[in-house]
Short mmCIF file of C-alpha atoms and ligand atoms in Angstrom, two decimals:
data_model
loop_
_atom_site.label_atom_id
_atom_site.label_comp_id
_atom_site.label_asym_id
_atom_site.label_seq_id
_atom_site.Cartn_x
_atom_site.Cartn_y
_atom_site.Cartn_z
CA MET A 1 -2.40 -187.32 2.80
CA LYS A 2 -3.89 -186.54 5.86
CA LYS A 3 -7.16 -188.10 7.35
CA LYS A 4 -10.04 -185.70 8.00
CA ILE A 5 -12.00 -186.50 11.57
CA LEU A 6 -15.19 -185.29 13.11
CA VAL A 7 -14.43 -184.11 16.50
CA THR A 8 -17.52 -183.62 18.57
CA GLY A 9 -17.06 -181.35 21.47
CA GLY A 10 -13.92 -179.89 20.31
CA CYS A 11 -14.19 -177.36 22.21
CA GLY A 12 -14.75 -178.80 25.43
CA TYR A 13 -12.17 -180.21 28.18
CA ILE A 14 -11.35 -183.62 26.43
CA GLY A 15 -12.00 -182.73 22.86
CA SER A 16 -9.74 -179.48 22.36
CA HIS A 17 -6.70 -181.58 23.69
CA THR A 18 -7.38 -184.39 21.57
CA ILE A 19 -7.42 -181.92 18.43
CA ILE A 20 -3.97 -180.87 19.78
CA GLU A 21 -3.21 -183.90 19.51
CA LEU A 22 -4.27 -185.18 16.58
CA ILE A 23 -2.87 -182.15 14.53
CA GLN A 24 0.33 -182.60 16.18
CA SER A 25 0.85 -186.14 15.22
CA GLY A 26 0.93 -184.82 11.51
CA ARG A 27 -1.65 -187.67 10.47
CA TYR A 28 -4.89 -186.01 10.74
CA GLU A 29 -6.66 -183.23 9.97
CA VAL A 30 -9.86 -181.88 11.88
CA VAL A 31 -13.42 -180.56 11.84
CA SER A 32 -15.03 -179.69 15.04
CA VAL A 33 -18.95 -180.11 16.18
CA ASP A 34 -19.86 -178.24 19.27
CA SER A 35 -22.93 -176.11 20.60
CA ASN A 36 -20.83 -174.51 22.94
CA VAL A 37 -23.49 -174.39 25.64
CA ARG A 38 -21.20 -176.12 28.00
CA SER A 39 -18.06 -174.57 26.45
CA THR A 40 -16.93 -171.56 24.80
CA PRO A 41 -15.74 -170.82 20.86
CA GLU A 42 -12.29 -169.29 22.38
CA THR A 43 -10.95 -172.57 23.05
CA MET A 44 -10.53 -172.96 18.98
CA ASP A 45 -8.15 -169.73 19.61
CA ARG A 46 -6.00 -171.53 22.19
CA VAL A 47 -6.04 -174.79 19.76
CA GLU A 48 -4.81 -172.59 17.27
CA LYS A 49 -2.22 -170.70 19.76
CA ILE A 50 -0.60 -173.95 20.45
CA THR A 51 -0.56 -175.74 17.70
CA GLY A 52 -0.54 -172.82 14.73
CA VAL A 53 -3.91 -174.66 13.10
CA LYS A 54 -6.74 -172.79 12.56
CA VAL A 55 -9.56 -175.39 13.73
CA LYS A 56 -13.45 -175.10 11.90
CA ASN A 57 -15.91 -175.12 14.95
CA TYR A 58 -19.66 -175.97 13.83
CA ARG A 59 -21.61 -174.39 16.26
CA VAL A 60 -24.47 -176.86 16.10
CA ASP A 61 -26.33 -179.05 18.81
CA ILE A 62 -25.99 -182.53 17.36
CA CYS A 63 -29.31 -183.54 18.64
CA ASN A 64 -30.49 -181.42 15.55
CA GLY A 65 -30.09 -184.34 13.49
CA PRO A 66 -30.58 -182.46 9.85
CA ALA A 67 -28.06 -179.30 10.80
CA PHE A 68 -25.79 -182.39 12.19
CA PHE A 69 -25.69 -183.99 8.70
CA LYS A 70 -25.16 -181.04 6.85
CA ILE A 71 -21.77 -180.88 8.12
CA PHE A 72 -20.88 -184.65 6.78
CA GLU A 73 -22.53 -183.21 2.93
CA GLU A 74 -20.08 -180.45 3.24
CA HIS A 75 -17.26 -182.85 4.00
CA PRO A 76 -17.86 -186.08 2.82
CA ASP A 77 -14.00 -187.09 3.07
CA ILE A 78 -14.64 -187.23 6.80
CA GLN A 79 -13.09 -190.83 7.58
CA GLY A 80 -13.76 -191.27 11.47
CA VAL A 81 -15.81 -189.36 14.21
CA ILE A 82 -14.63 -188.69 18.29
CA HIS A 83 -17.83 -188.92 19.64
CA PHE A 84 -16.90 -186.69 22.98
CA ALA A 85 -20.31 -183.93 23.07
CA ALA A 86 -22.22 -184.99 26.25
CA PHE A 87 -23.52 -183.65 29.34
CA LYS A 88 -21.14 -185.04 32.23
CA ALA A 89 -22.15 -183.83 35.95
CA VAL A 90 -23.27 -186.44 38.59
CA GLY A 91 -24.92 -183.99 40.36
CA GLU A 92 -27.01 -181.98 37.74
CA SER A 93 -28.11 -185.55 36.10
CA ILE A 94 -29.56 -186.59 39.25
CA GLU A 95 -31.77 -182.98 39.50
CA GLU A 96 -32.60 -183.42 35.64
CA PRO A 97 -32.35 -186.82 34.62
CA LEU A 98 -34.54 -186.20 31.21
CA MET A 99 -32.20 -183.58 29.75
CA TYR A 100 -29.12 -186.26 29.97
CA TYR A 101 -30.76 -189.06 28.39
CA ARG A 102 -32.47 -186.80 26.01
CA ASN A 103 -28.86 -185.12 25.04
CA ASN A 104 -26.52 -187.44 25.86
CA LEU A 105 -28.51 -190.50 24.01
CA GLY A 106 -30.43 -188.31 21.57
CA ALA A 107 -26.64 -187.01 20.07
CA LEU A 108 -25.62 -190.30 20.27
CA ALA A 109 -28.14 -191.41 18.00
CA ASN A 110 -27.71 -188.89 15.57
CA VAL A 111 -23.89 -189.78 15.44
CA LEU A 112 -24.60 -193.39 14.67
CA GLU A 113 -27.49 -192.33 11.97
CA ALA A 114 -24.47 -190.29 10.56
CA CYS A 115 -21.86 -192.87 10.70
CA ARG A 116 -24.46 -195.29 8.76
CA HIS A 117 -25.84 -192.81 6.21
CA PHE A 118 -21.95 -191.58 4.90
CA ASN A 119 -20.33 -194.36 5.55
CA ILE A 120 -18.18 -193.47 7.97
CA LYS A 121 -16.39 -196.79 9.02
CA ALA A 122 -14.27 -195.61 12.80
CA LEU A 123 -15.78 -194.40 15.46
CA ILE A 124 -14.53 -193.78 19.28
CA PHE A 125 -16.80 -192.92 21.76
CA SER A 126 -15.59 -191.29 25.37
CA SER A 127 -17.66 -193.52 28.02
CA SER A 128 -16.36 -193.74 31.43
CA CYS A 129 -15.24 -196.21 34.28
CA ALA A 130 -18.65 -194.94 35.93
CA VAL A 131 -20.56 -197.09 33.64
CA TYR A 132 -18.39 -200.39 36.30
CA GLY A 133 -20.59 -198.55 39.40
CA GLU A 134 -19.28 -199.96 42.31
CA VAL A 135 -16.71 -202.38 42.39
CA GLN A 136 -15.24 -205.47 44.35
CA THR A 137 -12.51 -206.47 42.78
CA LEU A 138 -9.43 -203.78 41.85
CA PRO A 139 -7.87 -202.92 39.77
CA VAL A 140 -10.94 -202.73 37.06
CA SER A 141 -10.26 -204.71 33.64
CA GLU A 142 -12.29 -204.45 30.83
CA GLN A 143 -13.85 -207.61 31.65
CA THR A 144 -15.26 -206.78 35.04
CA PRO A 145 -19.07 -206.32 34.85
CA MET A 146 -20.89 -203.43 34.62
CA GLY A 147 -22.62 -202.71 37.87
CA GLN A 148 -25.80 -200.40 38.56
CA ALA A 149 -25.33 -197.07 37.09
CA PHE A 150 -24.97 -194.39 40.33
CA CYS A 151 -26.56 -191.76 38.29
CA PRO A 152 -28.31 -191.23 35.09
CA TYR A 153 -24.91 -189.62 33.53
CA ALA A 154 -23.49 -192.90 34.63
CA HIS A 155 -26.39 -194.51 32.76
CA THR A 156 -26.66 -192.83 29.75
CA LYS A 157 -22.78 -194.00 29.34
CA GLN A 158 -23.91 -197.72 29.90
CA ILE A 159 -26.76 -197.36 27.34
CA GLY A 160 -24.61 -195.68 24.76
CA GLU A 161 -22.62 -198.58 25.15
CA GLU A 162 -24.79 -200.79 24.30
CA MET A 163 -26.60 -198.64 21.51
CA ILE A 164 -23.05 -198.43 19.68
CA ARG A 165 -22.80 -202.20 20.01
CA ASN A 166 -26.33 -202.95 18.76
CA MET A 167 -25.45 -201.26 15.65
CA MET A 168 -22.72 -203.30 14.51
CA VAL A 169 -25.10 -206.04 14.05
CA PRO A 170 -27.04 -204.43 10.74
CA ASN A 171 -23.60 -202.42 10.01
CA PRO A 172 -20.54 -205.01 9.57
CA ASP A 173 -18.60 -202.47 7.56
CA MET A 174 -18.63 -200.41 11.36
CA ASN A 175 -16.24 -200.09 13.61
CA ALA A 176 -16.01 -198.33 17.34
CA LEU A 177 -13.88 -198.08 19.98
CA ILE A 178 -15.39 -197.41 23.51
CA LEU A 179 -13.24 -195.40 25.30
CA ARG A 180 -13.66 -195.80 29.66
CA TYR A 181 -12.04 -192.81 31.18
CA PHE A 182 -11.14 -192.82 34.89
CA ASN A 183 -10.33 -189.50 35.79
CA PRO A 184 -8.81 -186.65 33.40
CA VAL A 185 -7.09 -183.90 35.40
CA GLY A 186 -4.10 -181.10 34.41
CA ALA A 187 -4.20 -178.93 31.37
CA HIS A 188 -2.39 -178.88 28.27
CA MET A 189 1.84 -178.32 29.71
CA SER A 190 1.98 -175.25 27.97
CA GLY A 191 -0.92 -173.56 30.73
CA LEU A 192 -2.14 -172.63 27.49
CA ASN A 193 -5.38 -174.93 27.45
CA GLY A 194 -7.23 -176.65 30.66
CA GLU A 195 -10.84 -176.95 31.93
CA LEU A 196 -12.95 -174.40 32.27
CA SER A 197 -15.11 -174.86 35.03
CA PRO A 198 -18.59 -174.12 36.07
CA ASP A 199 -18.07 -171.29 38.77
CA LYS A 200 -18.60 -173.61 41.63
CA PRO A 201 -16.62 -176.68 40.39
CA ASN A 202 -17.36 -180.36 41.23
CA ASN A 203 -14.28 -182.27 40.60
CA LEU A 204 -10.87 -182.43 43.04
CA VAL A 205 -8.48 -180.64 40.84
CA PRO A 206 -10.10 -177.41 39.92
CA ILE A 207 -11.31 -177.28 43.34
CA ILE A 208 -7.58 -177.51 44.64
CA MET A 209 -6.58 -175.02 42.13
CA ARG A 210 -9.18 -172.52 43.30
CA VAL A 211 -7.90 -173.18 47.16
CA ALA A 212 -4.44 -172.25 45.89
CA SER A 213 -4.93 -169.27 43.99
CA GLY A 214 -7.28 -167.78 47.07
CA LYS A 215 -10.43 -167.88 45.34
CA GLN A 216 -11.48 -169.92 47.87
CA PRO A 217 -10.31 -169.99 51.21
CA SER A 218 -10.49 -173.65 52.29
CA MET A 219 -11.99 -177.04 50.99
CA THR A 220 -13.19 -179.77 52.49
CA VAL A 221 -11.75 -183.74 52.11
CA PHE A 222 -14.91 -185.87 51.73
CA GLY A 223 -14.19 -188.26 54.54
CA ASP A 224 -10.81 -189.77 55.97
CA ASP A 225 -12.36 -192.78 57.48
CA TYR A 226 -12.28 -194.92 54.51
CA ASP A 227 -10.52 -198.63 54.41
CA THR A 228 -7.66 -197.05 52.61
CA ARG A 229 -3.91 -196.31 53.43
CA ASP A 230 -5.10 -193.04 54.70
CA GLY A 231 -8.55 -192.82 54.99
CA SER A 232 -9.30 -190.53 51.80
CA CYS A 233 -10.89 -191.70 48.16
CA ILE A 234 -8.58 -193.47 45.92
CA ARG A 235 -8.70 -192.54 42.10
CA ASP A 236 -6.78 -193.24 38.91
CA TYR A 237 -6.03 -189.63 37.87
CA LEU A 238 -4.23 -189.14 34.70
CA HIS A 239 -3.12 -186.42 32.58
CA VAL A 240 -5.67 -184.76 29.98
CA SER A 241 -3.15 -184.67 27.21
CA ASP A 242 -2.15 -188.28 27.57
CA ILE A 243 -6.05 -189.51 27.32
CA ALA A 244 -5.83 -187.16 24.32
CA ASP A 245 -2.82 -189.06 22.94
CA ALA A 246 -4.61 -192.37 23.54
CA HIS A 247 -7.74 -191.09 20.86
CA VAL A 248 -5.00 -190.57 18.58
CA LYS A 249 -3.51 -194.20 19.03
CA ALA A 250 -6.86 -195.31 18.99
CA LEU A 251 -7.74 -193.95 15.53
CA ASP A 252 -4.87 -195.70 14.59
CA TYR A 253 -5.75 -199.06 15.39
CA LEU A 254 -8.91 -198.76 13.79
CA LEU A 255 -8.15 -196.77 10.34
CA GLU A 256 -5.11 -199.65 10.39
CA HIS A 257 -7.61 -202.29 10.36
CA ARG A 258 -5.88 -203.86 13.79
CA ASN A 259 -9.07 -204.18 15.70
CA GLU A 260 -10.19 -207.93 15.75
CA GLN A 261 -14.13 -207.39 16.82
CA GLN A 262 -16.29 -204.39 15.34
CA CYS A 263 -16.30 -202.91 18.80
CA GLU A 264 -13.52 -203.09 21.36
CA VAL A 265 -13.49 -201.49 24.49
CA PHE A 266 -10.65 -199.91 26.16
CA ASN A 267 -10.11 -198.80 30.02
CA LEU A 268 -7.73 -195.54 29.82
CA GLY A 269 -6.25 -195.18 33.01
CA SER A 270 -2.75 -194.69 34.44
CA GLY A 271 -2.90 -197.91 36.65
CA ASN A 272 -2.24 -195.75 39.87
CA GLY A 273 -4.47 -195.08 42.54
CA VAL A 274 -3.71 -191.56 44.51
CA SER A 275 -5.86 -190.83 47.56
CA VAL A 276 -7.33 -187.04 47.77
CA LEU A 277 -4.82 -186.35 50.74
CA GLU A 278 -1.89 -187.08 48.28
CA MET A 279 -3.20 -184.85 45.99
CA LEU A 280 -3.49 -182.57 48.22
CA ALA A 281 0.22 -182.77 49.31
CA ALA A 282 1.18 -182.74 45.67
CA ALA A 283 -0.68 -179.60 44.74
CA GLU A 284 1.16 -178.08 47.85
CA GLN A 285 4.25 -178.86 46.86
CA VAL A 286 3.98 -177.84 43.30
CA THR A 287 2.13 -174.16 43.97
CA GLY A 288 3.93 -173.95 47.17
CA ARG A 289 1.28 -173.07 49.26
CA LYS A 290 -0.17 -174.35 52.04
CA LEU A 291 -4.10 -175.39 51.36
CA HIS A 292 -6.26 -175.12 53.85
CA TYR A 293 -8.44 -177.70 54.15
CA VAL A 294 -10.94 -179.41 56.22
CA ILE A 295 -12.18 -183.36 56.71
CA GLY A 296 -15.92 -183.63 56.41
CA GLY A 297 -18.46 -186.35 55.65
CA ARG A 298 -18.40 -188.43 52.94
CA ARG A 299 -19.84 -187.96 49.81
CA ALA A 300 -23.10 -189.26 48.71
CA GLY A 301 -22.43 -191.72 45.91
CA ASP A 302 -18.51 -192.17 46.39
CA ILE A 303 -16.57 -195.31 46.46
CA PRO A 304 -13.94 -196.02 48.64
CA ALA A 305 -11.19 -196.85 45.74
CA ILE A 306 -11.32 -197.19 41.81
CA TYR A 307 -8.15 -197.63 40.02
CA GLY A 308 -8.03 -199.43 36.27
CA ASP A 309 -6.35 -201.79 34.51
CA SER A 310 -5.61 -200.26 31.15
CA SER A 311 -2.73 -203.11 30.01
CA ARG A 312 -5.30 -203.87 27.13
CA ALA A 313 -4.70 -200.31 25.45
CA ASN A 314 -0.58 -200.47 26.49
CA THR A 315 -0.60 -203.43 24.38
CA LEU A 316 -2.61 -203.41 21.72
CA LEU A 317 -3.06 -199.35 21.04
CA HIS A 318 0.93 -199.12 22.32
CA TRP A 319 -0.29 -196.56 24.46
CA HIS A 320 1.50 -195.32 27.73
CA CYS A 321 1.11 -192.44 29.81
CA HIS A 322 4.14 -190.20 29.66
CA TYR A 323 3.29 -187.42 32.67
CA ASP A 324 2.98 -188.33 36.50
CA VAL A 325 0.76 -186.27 39.51
CA HIS A 326 3.35 -183.74 39.75
CA ASP A 327 2.94 -182.77 36.16
CA MET A 328 -0.73 -182.84 36.29
CA MET A 329 -0.31 -180.45 39.45
CA GLU A 330 2.00 -178.04 37.64
CA SER A 331 0.43 -178.03 34.41
CA ALA A 332 -3.42 -177.10 36.27
CA TRP A 333 -1.27 -174.71 38.10
CA LYS A 334 0.12 -173.38 35.27
CA TRP A 335 -3.66 -172.59 33.38
CA GLU A 336 -5.07 -171.46 36.71
CA GLN A 337 -2.60 -168.56 36.59
CA TYR A 338 -3.12 -168.18 32.81
CA LEU A 339 -6.64 -167.98 33.79
CA ASP A 340 -5.88 -165.49 36.42
CA SER A 341 -3.76 -163.30 34.50
CA LYS A 342 -6.97 -163.07 31.44
CA ASN A 343 -9.32 -162.34 33.93
CA ILE A 344 -11.63 -165.46 33.13
N1 UDP B 1 -12.78 -184.28 46.38
C1 UDP B 1 -12.79 -184.37 47.33
N2 UDP B 1 -13.09 -182.51 48.00
C2 UDP B 1 -13.73 -181.91 47.19
C3 UDP B 1 -13.73 -182.88 45.83
C4 UDP B 1 -13.89 -184.12 45.51
O1 UDP B 1 -12.31 -184.74 49.15
O2 UDP B 1 -14.45 -181.32 47.14
C5 UDP B 1 -12.71 -186.43 46.40
C6 UDP B 1 -14.11 -187.19 46.14
O3 UDP B 1 -14.51 -187.49 47.27
C7 UDP B 1 -13.04 -187.89 45.00
C8 UDP B 1 -12.01 -187.59 44.69
O4 UDP B 1 -12.29 -186.40 45.48
O5 UDP B 1 -13.08 -189.24 46.41
C9 UDP B 1 -12.29 -187.16 42.84
O6 UDP B 1 -13.51 -186.68 43.48
P1 UDP B 1 -14.13 -185.79 41.61
O7 UDP B 1 -15.21 -185.24 41.61
O8 UDP B 1 -12.99 -185.23 41.02
O9 UDP B 1 -13.74 -187.43 40.79
P2 UDP B 1 -15.03 -188.64 40.72
O10 UDP B 1 -14.02 -189.92 40.81
O11 UDP B 1 -16.01 -188.85 42.20
O12 UDP B 1 -15.40 -188.52 39.67
#
């Protein structure tokens, strides 16, 4: 029998791709809760087109405890929760820190409360490599100590991890996995689901796609004077469907009681560092278009290079990346063209 999972933030970028992988595994049935303040309900139509399954989304703000708990009352057979719902824009979190603390931590408090009250034994939490702060040694492993958070968003992830650990102590039946993502990019390989960026995206791949599609004439590479192989910053990009697949494997791990600790941490990265200029070259190759860019100054808060050691997830979750940078660009490009064709 399929196990029922509640996904928070199911209409979001990683949430929706995870729902697709959960359904396609054949082992899970999904209920979603998403307020749609940073996403659209049409995402569930895209999920249905890809999987053939209609997923119910409750348009509820998780910070509203009673409305959120009602979902568990309606679905007493929920066995696990994957908690994605959170604000994630670094710059906005610096401008509006309280909004980030209230939303991200208030939502998590209600998720933990629900897990305790409704006896949910498996929780998966979206964290970020941002919890490591400025790292001195690479690659980053789960043992790398947390550094100073460089923005309130990263701080909410650090505090969130601590909240989960502290909740485990008086609740010995609860189990949680904390997944620290590196840079998820790309779209579903069908090109039918992807990231719906704000009008002015801040992240590299959506900006590259805007330039490739002619929505933006040119872009800036933030610095070519770093101490890296070509002078531009290095990050650990991984395909969104790979990260989604990791969540299925993480749930399997918890629900099969393979975890040794009540709360365990896993890095999710490809293990490869790729520079901004290398990403641009890959995008030019895939799109067949010349991308106009200028070299600008360094972006405040950027670290020269970060990439992860995900061998713990490889060994214990049996998770491996299937897609490379070419696939990331190809799927992002397909998705961009799909959005253009629909005037989105
Ligand atoms: N970047 C860039 N130009 C842009 C956007 C991003 O050169 O218009 C660089 C940025 O400096 C960083 C990398 O691309 O080195 C990835 O940035 P992104 O915001 O996607 O992710 P981050 O790792 O900063 O969370």
